[in-house]
PDB file of C-alpha atoms in Angstrom:
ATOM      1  CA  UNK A   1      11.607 -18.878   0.321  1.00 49.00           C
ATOM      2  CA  UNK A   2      14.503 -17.172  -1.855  1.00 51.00           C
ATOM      3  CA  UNK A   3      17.004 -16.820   0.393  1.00 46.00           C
ATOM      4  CA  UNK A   4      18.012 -13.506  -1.496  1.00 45.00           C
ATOM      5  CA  UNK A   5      15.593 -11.552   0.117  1.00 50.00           C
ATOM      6  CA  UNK A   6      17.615 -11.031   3.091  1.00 47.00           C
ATOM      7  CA  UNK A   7      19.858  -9.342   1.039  1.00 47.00           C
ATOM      8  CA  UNK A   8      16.453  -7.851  -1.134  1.00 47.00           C
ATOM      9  CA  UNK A   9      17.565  -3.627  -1.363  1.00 46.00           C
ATOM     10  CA  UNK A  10      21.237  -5.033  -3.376  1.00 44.00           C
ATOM     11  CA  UNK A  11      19.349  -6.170  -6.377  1.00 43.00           C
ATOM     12  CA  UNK A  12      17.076  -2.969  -6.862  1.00 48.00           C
ATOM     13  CA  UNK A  13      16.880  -1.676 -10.678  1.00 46.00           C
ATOM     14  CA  UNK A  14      15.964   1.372 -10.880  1.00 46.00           C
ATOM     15  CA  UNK A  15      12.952   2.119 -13.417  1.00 46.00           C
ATOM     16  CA  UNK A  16      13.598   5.812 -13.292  1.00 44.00           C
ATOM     17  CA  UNK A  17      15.521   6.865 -16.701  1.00 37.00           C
ATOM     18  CA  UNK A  18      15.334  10.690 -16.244  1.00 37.00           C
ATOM     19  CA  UNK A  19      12.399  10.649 -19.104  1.00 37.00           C
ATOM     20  CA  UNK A  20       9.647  11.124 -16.132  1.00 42.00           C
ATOM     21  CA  UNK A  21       6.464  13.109 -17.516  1.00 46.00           C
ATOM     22  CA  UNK A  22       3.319  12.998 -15.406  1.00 47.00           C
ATOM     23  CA  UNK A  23       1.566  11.601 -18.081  1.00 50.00           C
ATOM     24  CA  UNK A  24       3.494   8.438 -17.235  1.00 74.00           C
ATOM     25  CA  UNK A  25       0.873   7.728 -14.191  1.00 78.00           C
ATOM     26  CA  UNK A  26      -2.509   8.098 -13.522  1.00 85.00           C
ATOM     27  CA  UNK A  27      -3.591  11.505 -13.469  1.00 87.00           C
ATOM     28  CA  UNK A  28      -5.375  10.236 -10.175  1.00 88.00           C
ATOM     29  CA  UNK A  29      -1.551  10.610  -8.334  1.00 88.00           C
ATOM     30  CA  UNK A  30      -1.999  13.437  -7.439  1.00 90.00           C
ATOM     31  CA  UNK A  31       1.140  13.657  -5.376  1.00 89.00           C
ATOM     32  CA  UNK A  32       2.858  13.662  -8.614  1.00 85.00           C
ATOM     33  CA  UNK A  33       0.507  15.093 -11.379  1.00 87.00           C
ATOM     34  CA  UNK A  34      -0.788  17.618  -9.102  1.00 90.00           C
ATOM     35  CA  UNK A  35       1.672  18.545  -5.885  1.00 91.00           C
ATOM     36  CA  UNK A  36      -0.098  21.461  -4.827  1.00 93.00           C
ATOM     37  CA  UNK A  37      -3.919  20.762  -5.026  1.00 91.00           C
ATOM     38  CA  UNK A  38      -6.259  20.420  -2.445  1.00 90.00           C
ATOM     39  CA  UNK A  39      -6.437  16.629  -2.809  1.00 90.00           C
ATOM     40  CA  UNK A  40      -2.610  15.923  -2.429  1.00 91.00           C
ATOM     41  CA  UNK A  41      -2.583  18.048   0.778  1.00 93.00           C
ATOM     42  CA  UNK A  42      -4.942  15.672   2.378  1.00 91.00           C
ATOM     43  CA  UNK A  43      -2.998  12.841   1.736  1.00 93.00           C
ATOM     44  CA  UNK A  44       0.029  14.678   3.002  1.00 94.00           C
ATOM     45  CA  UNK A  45      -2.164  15.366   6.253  1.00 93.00           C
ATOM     46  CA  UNK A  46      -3.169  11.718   6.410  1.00 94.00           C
ATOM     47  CA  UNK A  47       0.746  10.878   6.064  1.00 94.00           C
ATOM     48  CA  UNK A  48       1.363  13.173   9.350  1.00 94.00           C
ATOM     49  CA  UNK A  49      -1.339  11.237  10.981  1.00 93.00           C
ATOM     50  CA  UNK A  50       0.510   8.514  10.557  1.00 94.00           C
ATOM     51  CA  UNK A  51       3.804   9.686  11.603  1.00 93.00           C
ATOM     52  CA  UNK A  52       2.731  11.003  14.881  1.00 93.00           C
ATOM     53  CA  UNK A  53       1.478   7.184  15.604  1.00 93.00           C
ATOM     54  CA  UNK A  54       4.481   6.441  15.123  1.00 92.00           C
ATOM     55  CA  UNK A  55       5.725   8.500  17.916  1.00 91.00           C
ATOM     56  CA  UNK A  56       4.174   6.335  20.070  1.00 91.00           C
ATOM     57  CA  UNK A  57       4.421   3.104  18.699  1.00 89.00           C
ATOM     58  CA  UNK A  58       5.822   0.681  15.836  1.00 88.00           C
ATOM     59  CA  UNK A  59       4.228   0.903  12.570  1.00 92.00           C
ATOM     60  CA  UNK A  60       6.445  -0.019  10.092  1.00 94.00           C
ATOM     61  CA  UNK A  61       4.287  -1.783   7.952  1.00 97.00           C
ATOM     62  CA  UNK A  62       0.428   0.036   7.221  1.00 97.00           C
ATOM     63  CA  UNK A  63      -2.251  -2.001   5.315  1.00 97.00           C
ATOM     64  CA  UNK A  64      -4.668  -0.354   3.393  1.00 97.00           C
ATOM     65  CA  UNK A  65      -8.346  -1.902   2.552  1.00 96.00           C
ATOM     66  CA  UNK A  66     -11.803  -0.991   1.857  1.00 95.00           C
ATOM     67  CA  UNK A  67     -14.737  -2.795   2.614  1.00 94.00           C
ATOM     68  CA  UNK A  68     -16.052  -3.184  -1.310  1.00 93.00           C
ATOM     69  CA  UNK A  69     -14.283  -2.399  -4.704  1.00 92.00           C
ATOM     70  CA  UNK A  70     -14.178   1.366  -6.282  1.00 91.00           C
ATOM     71  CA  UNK A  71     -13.190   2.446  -3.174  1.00 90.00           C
ATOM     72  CA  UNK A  72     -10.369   4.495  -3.975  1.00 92.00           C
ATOM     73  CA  UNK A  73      -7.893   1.811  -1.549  1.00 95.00           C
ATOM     74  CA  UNK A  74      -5.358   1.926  -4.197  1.00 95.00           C
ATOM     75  CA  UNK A  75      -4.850   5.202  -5.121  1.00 94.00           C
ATOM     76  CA  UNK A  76      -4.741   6.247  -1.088  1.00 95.00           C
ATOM     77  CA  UNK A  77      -1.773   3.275  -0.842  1.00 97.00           C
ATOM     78  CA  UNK A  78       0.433   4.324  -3.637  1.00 96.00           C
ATOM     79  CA  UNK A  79      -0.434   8.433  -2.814  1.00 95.00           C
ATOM     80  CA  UNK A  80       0.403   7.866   0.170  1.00 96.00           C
ATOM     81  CA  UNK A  81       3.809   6.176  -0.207  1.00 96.00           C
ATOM     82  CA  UNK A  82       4.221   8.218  -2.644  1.00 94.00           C
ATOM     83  CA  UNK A  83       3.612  11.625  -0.585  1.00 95.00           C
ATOM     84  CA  UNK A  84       6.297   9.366   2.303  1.00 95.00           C
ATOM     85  CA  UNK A  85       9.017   9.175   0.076  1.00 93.00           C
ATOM     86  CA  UNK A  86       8.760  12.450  -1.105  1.00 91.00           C
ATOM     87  CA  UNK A  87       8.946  13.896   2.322  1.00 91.00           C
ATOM     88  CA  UNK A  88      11.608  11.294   3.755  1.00 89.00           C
ATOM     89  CA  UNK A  89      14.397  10.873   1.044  1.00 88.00           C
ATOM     90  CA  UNK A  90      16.753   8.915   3.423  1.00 88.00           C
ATOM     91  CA  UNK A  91      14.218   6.587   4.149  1.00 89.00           C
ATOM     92  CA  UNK A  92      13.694   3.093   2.404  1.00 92.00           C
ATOM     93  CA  UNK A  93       9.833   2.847   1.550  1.00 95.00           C
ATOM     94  CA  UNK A  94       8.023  -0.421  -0.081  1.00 96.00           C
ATOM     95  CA  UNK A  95       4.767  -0.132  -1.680  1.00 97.00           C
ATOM     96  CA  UNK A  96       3.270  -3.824  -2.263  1.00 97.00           C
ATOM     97  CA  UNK A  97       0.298  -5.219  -4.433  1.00 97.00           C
ATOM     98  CA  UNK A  98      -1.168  -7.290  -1.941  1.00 96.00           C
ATOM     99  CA  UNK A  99      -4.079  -7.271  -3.806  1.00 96.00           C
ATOM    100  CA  UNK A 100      -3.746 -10.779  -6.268  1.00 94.00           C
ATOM    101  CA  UNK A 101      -7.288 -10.832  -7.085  1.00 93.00           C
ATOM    102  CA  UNK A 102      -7.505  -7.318  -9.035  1.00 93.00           C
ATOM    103  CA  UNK A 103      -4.499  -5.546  -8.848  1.00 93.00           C
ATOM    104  CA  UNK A 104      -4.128  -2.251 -10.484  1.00 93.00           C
ATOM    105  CA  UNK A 105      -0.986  -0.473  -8.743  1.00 94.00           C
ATOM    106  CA  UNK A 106       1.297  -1.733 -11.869  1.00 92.00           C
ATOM    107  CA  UNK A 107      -0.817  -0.276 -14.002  1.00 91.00           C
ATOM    108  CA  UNK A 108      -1.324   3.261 -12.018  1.00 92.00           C
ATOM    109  CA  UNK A 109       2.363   3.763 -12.021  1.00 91.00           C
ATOM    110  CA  UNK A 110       2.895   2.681 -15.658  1.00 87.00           C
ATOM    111  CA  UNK A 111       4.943   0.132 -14.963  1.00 86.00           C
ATOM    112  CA  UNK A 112       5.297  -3.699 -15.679  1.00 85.00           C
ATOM    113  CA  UNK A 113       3.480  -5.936 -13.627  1.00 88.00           C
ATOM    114  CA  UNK A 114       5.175  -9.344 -13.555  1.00 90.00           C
ATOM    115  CA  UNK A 115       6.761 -10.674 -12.056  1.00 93.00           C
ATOM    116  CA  UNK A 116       5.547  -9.887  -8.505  1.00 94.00           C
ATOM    117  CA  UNK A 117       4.526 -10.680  -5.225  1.00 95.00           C
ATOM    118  CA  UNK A 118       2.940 -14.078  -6.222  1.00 94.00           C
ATOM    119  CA  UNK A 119       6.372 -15.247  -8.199  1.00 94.00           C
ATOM    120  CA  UNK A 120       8.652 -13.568  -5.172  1.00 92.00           C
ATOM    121  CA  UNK A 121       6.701 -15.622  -2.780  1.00 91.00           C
ATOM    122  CA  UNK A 122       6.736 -18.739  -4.801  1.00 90.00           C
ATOM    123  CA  UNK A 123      10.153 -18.787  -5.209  1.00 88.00           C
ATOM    124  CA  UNK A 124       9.921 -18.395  -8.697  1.00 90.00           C
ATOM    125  CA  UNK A 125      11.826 -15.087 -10.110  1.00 89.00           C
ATOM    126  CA  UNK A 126      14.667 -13.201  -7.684  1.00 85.00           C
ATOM    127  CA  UNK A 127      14.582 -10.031  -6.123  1.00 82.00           C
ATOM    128  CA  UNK A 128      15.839  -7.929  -9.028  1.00 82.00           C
ATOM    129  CA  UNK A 129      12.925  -9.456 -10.974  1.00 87.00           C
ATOM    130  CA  UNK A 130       9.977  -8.036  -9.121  1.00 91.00           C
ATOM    131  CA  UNK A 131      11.458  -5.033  -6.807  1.00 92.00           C
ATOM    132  CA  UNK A 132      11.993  -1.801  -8.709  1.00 88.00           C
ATOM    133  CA  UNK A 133      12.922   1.812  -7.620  1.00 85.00           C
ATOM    134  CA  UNK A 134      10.842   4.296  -8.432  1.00 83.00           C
ATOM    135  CA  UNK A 135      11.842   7.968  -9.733  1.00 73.00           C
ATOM    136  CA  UNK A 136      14.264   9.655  -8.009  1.00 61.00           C
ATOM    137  CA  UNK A 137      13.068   8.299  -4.530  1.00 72.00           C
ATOM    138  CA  UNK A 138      13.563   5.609  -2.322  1.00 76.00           C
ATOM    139  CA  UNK A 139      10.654   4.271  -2.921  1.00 91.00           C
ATOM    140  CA  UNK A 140      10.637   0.054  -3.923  1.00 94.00           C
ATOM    141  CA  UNK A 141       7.655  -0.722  -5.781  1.00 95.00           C
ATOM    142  CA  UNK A 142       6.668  -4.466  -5.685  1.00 96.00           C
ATOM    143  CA  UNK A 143       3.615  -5.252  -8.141  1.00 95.00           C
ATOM    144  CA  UNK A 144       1.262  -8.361  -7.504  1.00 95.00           C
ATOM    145  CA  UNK A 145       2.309  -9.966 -10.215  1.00 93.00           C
ATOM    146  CA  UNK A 146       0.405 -13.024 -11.652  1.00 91.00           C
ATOM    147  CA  UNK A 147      -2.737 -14.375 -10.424  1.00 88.00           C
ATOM    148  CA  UNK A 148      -2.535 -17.405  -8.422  1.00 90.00           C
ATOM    149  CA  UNK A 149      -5.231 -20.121  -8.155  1.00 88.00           C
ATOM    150  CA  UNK A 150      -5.593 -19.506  -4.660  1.00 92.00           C
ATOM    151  CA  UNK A 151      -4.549 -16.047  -3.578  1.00 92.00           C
ATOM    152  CA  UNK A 152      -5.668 -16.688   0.389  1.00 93.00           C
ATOM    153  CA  UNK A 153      -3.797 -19.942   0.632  1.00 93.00           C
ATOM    154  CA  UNK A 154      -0.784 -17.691  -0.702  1.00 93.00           C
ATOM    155  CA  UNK A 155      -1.035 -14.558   1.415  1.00 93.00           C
ATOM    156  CA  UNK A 156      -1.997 -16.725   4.582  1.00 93.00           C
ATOM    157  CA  UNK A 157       1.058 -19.091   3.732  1.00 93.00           C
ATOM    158  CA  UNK A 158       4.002 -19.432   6.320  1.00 93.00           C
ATOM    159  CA  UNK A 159       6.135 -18.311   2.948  1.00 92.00           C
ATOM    160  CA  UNK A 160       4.418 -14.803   3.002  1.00 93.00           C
ATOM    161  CA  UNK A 161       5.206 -14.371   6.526  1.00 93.00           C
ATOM    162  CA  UNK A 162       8.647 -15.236   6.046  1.00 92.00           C
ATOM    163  CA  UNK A 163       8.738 -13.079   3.059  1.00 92.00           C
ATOM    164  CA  UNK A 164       7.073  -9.965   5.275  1.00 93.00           C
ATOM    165  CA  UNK A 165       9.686 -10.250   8.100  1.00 93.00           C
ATOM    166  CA  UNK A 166      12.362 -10.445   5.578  1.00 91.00           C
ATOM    167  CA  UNK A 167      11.222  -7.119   3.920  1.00 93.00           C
ATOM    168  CA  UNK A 168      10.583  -5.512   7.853  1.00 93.00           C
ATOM    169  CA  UNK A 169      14.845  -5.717   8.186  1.00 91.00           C
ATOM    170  CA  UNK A 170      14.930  -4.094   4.561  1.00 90.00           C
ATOM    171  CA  UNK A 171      12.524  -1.012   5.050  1.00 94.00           C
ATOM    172  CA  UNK A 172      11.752   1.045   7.273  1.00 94.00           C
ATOM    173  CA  UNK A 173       8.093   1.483   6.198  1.00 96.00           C
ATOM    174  CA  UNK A 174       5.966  -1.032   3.988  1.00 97.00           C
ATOM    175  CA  UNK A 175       2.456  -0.370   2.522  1.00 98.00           C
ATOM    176  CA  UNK A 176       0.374  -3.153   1.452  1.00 98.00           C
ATOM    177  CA  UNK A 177      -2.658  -2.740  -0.775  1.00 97.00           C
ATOM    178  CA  UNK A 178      -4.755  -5.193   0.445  1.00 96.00           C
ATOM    179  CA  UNK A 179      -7.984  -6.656  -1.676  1.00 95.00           C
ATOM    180  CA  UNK A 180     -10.822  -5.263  -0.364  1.00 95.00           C
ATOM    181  CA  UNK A 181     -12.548  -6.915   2.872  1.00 95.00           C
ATOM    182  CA  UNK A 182     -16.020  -7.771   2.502  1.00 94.00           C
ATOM    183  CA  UNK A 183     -15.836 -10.590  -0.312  1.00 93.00           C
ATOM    184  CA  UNK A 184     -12.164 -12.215   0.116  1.00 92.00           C
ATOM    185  CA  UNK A 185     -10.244 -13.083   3.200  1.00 92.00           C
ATOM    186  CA  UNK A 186      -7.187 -11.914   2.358  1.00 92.00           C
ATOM    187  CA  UNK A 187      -7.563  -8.679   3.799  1.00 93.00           C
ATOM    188  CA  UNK A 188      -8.082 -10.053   7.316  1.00 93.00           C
ATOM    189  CA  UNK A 189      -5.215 -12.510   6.572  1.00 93.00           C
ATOM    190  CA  UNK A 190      -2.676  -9.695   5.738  1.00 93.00           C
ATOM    191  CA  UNK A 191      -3.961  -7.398   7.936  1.00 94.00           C
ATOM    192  CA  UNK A 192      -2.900  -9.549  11.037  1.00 94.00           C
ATOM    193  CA  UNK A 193       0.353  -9.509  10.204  1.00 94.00           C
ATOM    194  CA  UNK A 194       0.369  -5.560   9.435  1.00 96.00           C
ATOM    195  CA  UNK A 195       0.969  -3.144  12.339  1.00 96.00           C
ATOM    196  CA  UNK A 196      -1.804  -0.809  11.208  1.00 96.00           C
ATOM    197  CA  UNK A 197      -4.748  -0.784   9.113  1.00 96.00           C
ATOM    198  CA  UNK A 198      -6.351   1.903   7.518  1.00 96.00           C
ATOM    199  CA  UNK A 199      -9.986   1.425   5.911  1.00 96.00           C
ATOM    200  CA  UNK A 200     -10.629   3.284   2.895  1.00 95.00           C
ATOM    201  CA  UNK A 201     -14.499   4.518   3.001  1.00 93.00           C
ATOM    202  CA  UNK A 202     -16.201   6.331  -0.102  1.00 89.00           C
ATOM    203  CA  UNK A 203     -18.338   9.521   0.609  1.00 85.00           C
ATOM    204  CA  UNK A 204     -22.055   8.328  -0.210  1.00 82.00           C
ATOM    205  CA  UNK A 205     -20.966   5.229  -1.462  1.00 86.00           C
ATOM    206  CA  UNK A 206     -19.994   3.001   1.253  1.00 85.00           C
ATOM    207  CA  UNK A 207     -22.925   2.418   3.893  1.00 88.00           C
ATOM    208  CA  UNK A 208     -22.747   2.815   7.729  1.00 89.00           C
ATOM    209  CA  UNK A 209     -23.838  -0.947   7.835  1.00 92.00           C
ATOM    210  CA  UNK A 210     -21.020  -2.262   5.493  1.00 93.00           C
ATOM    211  CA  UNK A 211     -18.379  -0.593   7.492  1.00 92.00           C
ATOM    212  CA  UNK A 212     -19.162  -1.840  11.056  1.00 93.00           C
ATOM    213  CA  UNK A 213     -19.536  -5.005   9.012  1.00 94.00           C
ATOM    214  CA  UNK A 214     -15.987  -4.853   7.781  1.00 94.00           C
ATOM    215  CA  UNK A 215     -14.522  -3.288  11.247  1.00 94.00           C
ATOM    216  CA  UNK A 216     -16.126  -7.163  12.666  1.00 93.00           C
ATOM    217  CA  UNK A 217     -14.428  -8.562   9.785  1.00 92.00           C
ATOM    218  CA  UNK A 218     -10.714  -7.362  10.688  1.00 93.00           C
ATOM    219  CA  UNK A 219     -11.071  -7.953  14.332  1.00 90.00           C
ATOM    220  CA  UNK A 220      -7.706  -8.760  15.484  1.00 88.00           C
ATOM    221  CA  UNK A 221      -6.405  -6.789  12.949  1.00 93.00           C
ATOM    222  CA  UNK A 222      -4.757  -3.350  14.506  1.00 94.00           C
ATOM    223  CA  UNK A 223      -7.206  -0.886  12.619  1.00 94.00           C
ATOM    224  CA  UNK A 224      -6.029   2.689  13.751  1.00 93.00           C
ATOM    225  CA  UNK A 225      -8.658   4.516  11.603  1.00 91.00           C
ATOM    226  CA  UNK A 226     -10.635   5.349   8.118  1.00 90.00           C
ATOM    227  CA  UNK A 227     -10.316   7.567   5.618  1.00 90.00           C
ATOM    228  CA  UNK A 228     -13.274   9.199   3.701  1.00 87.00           C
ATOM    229  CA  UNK A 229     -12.684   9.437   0.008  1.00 83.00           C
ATOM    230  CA  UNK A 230     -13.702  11.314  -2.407  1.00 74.00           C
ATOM    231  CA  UNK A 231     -16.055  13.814  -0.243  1.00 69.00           C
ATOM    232  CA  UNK A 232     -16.941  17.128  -1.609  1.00 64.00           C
ATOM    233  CA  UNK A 233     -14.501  20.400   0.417  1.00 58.00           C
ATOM    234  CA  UNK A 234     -17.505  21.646   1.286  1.00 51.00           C
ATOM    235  CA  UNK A 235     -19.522  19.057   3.000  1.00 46.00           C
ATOM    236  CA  UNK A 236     -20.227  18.784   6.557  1.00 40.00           C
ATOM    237  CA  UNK A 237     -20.933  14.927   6.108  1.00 45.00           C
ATOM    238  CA  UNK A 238     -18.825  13.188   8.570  1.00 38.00           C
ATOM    239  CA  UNK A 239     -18.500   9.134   9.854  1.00 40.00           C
ATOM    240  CA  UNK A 240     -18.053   8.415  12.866  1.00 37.00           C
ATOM    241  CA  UNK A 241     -16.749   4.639  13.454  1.00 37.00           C
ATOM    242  CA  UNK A 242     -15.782   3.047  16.576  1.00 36.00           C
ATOM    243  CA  UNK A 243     -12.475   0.720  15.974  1.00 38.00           C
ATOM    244  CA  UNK A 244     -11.797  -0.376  19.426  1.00 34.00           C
TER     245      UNK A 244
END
């Protein structure tokens, strides 16, 4: 484990060179593209949620899964710390690829995505390497980086732990965008080690079955609740999932 990590938020780059256009992201961001639409006011009221758990207990680090892919898990991670660091300026946020099977959060925020989380962890690049600032916040971005032959043995390693723990004394909050669920164990892995867990579920997409299936899945993991993406203003669909 690099031993600079203790030391991680002295090495930070910043990626920001005062050329920002929204056309630099996914449109999908809407916390930048599109501040004051419906959609980014939800994931500001999702944020709140969040904060008001924290009231009451530790949650410095929130994982965020689904229980298949198309989801929408990664754009609700990166909105989300996105929508955190725009509201908390003197905070230090981290945003981390977790996901090493398909990761896309590089390539949402237009920015390069290796080295990464798989290098870090390896012990194979430094801390300036993979940890960038982004924009005019205090948000770190670290990207997943390459794909490694075996991405559970990685995340479930005693290096990631070390690696997590190191990063807890560096930031204040840490999201993790974790692969989804149902078809890899790293989510259950990662989610262990997170202090809350929130499942991504898509309106008319996802089933009732899959979820409870995914809610057995993470048992152990501290799930505090799911998000429904991607249903219509109007509807008066709701889902209702236990979690204790």
């Amino acid at each position: 484990m690099n031993p600079n990590l203790e030391r991680a938020d002295n090495f930070l780059p910043r990626i920001d060179d005062g050329r920002y256009t929204p056309n630099a992201v996914d449109r999908r961001l809407v916390t930048l593209t599109a501040p004051a639409s419906g959609a980014a006011e939800q994931y500001r009221s999702l944020y709140y949620r969040l904060e008001r758990m924290r009231e009451r207990r530790p949650m410095g680090v929130v994982a965020i899964t689904s229980a298949l892919p198309g989801e929408g898990k990664t754009m609700t991670a990166v909105n989300l710390a996105l929508t955190s660091a725009r509201a908390n300026p003197e905070r230090r946020i981290l945003l981390v690829d977790a996901d090493l099977r398909c990761s896309q959060v590089a390539a949402t925020l237009g920015i390069r995505g290796r080295p990464g989380l798989a290098e870090l962890v390896a012990g194979d690049c430094e801390p300036d390497e993979a940890l960038r600032r982004f924009l005019a916040t205090q948000l770190v971005v670290l990207p997943a980086g390459g794909a490694p032959e075996d991405p559970a043995a990685l995340l479930g390693s005693a290096q990631t732990k070390r690696f997590l723990e190191a990063m807890r004394s560096n930031f204040e909050e840490i999201y993790l965008d974790l692969p989804p669920a149902l078809p890899f164990a790293d989510a259950s892995i990662l989610g262990c080690l997170a202090d809350g867990v929130v499942l991504v579920v898509r309106a008319s997409v996802t089933s009732h079955q899959r979820v409870l299936q995914t809610i057995d899945l993470l048992a152990g993991a501290p799930l505090v609740g799911c998000v429904l993406n991607a249903a219509e203003p109007t509807s008066t669909q709701y889902l209702s999932v236990p979690t204790g």
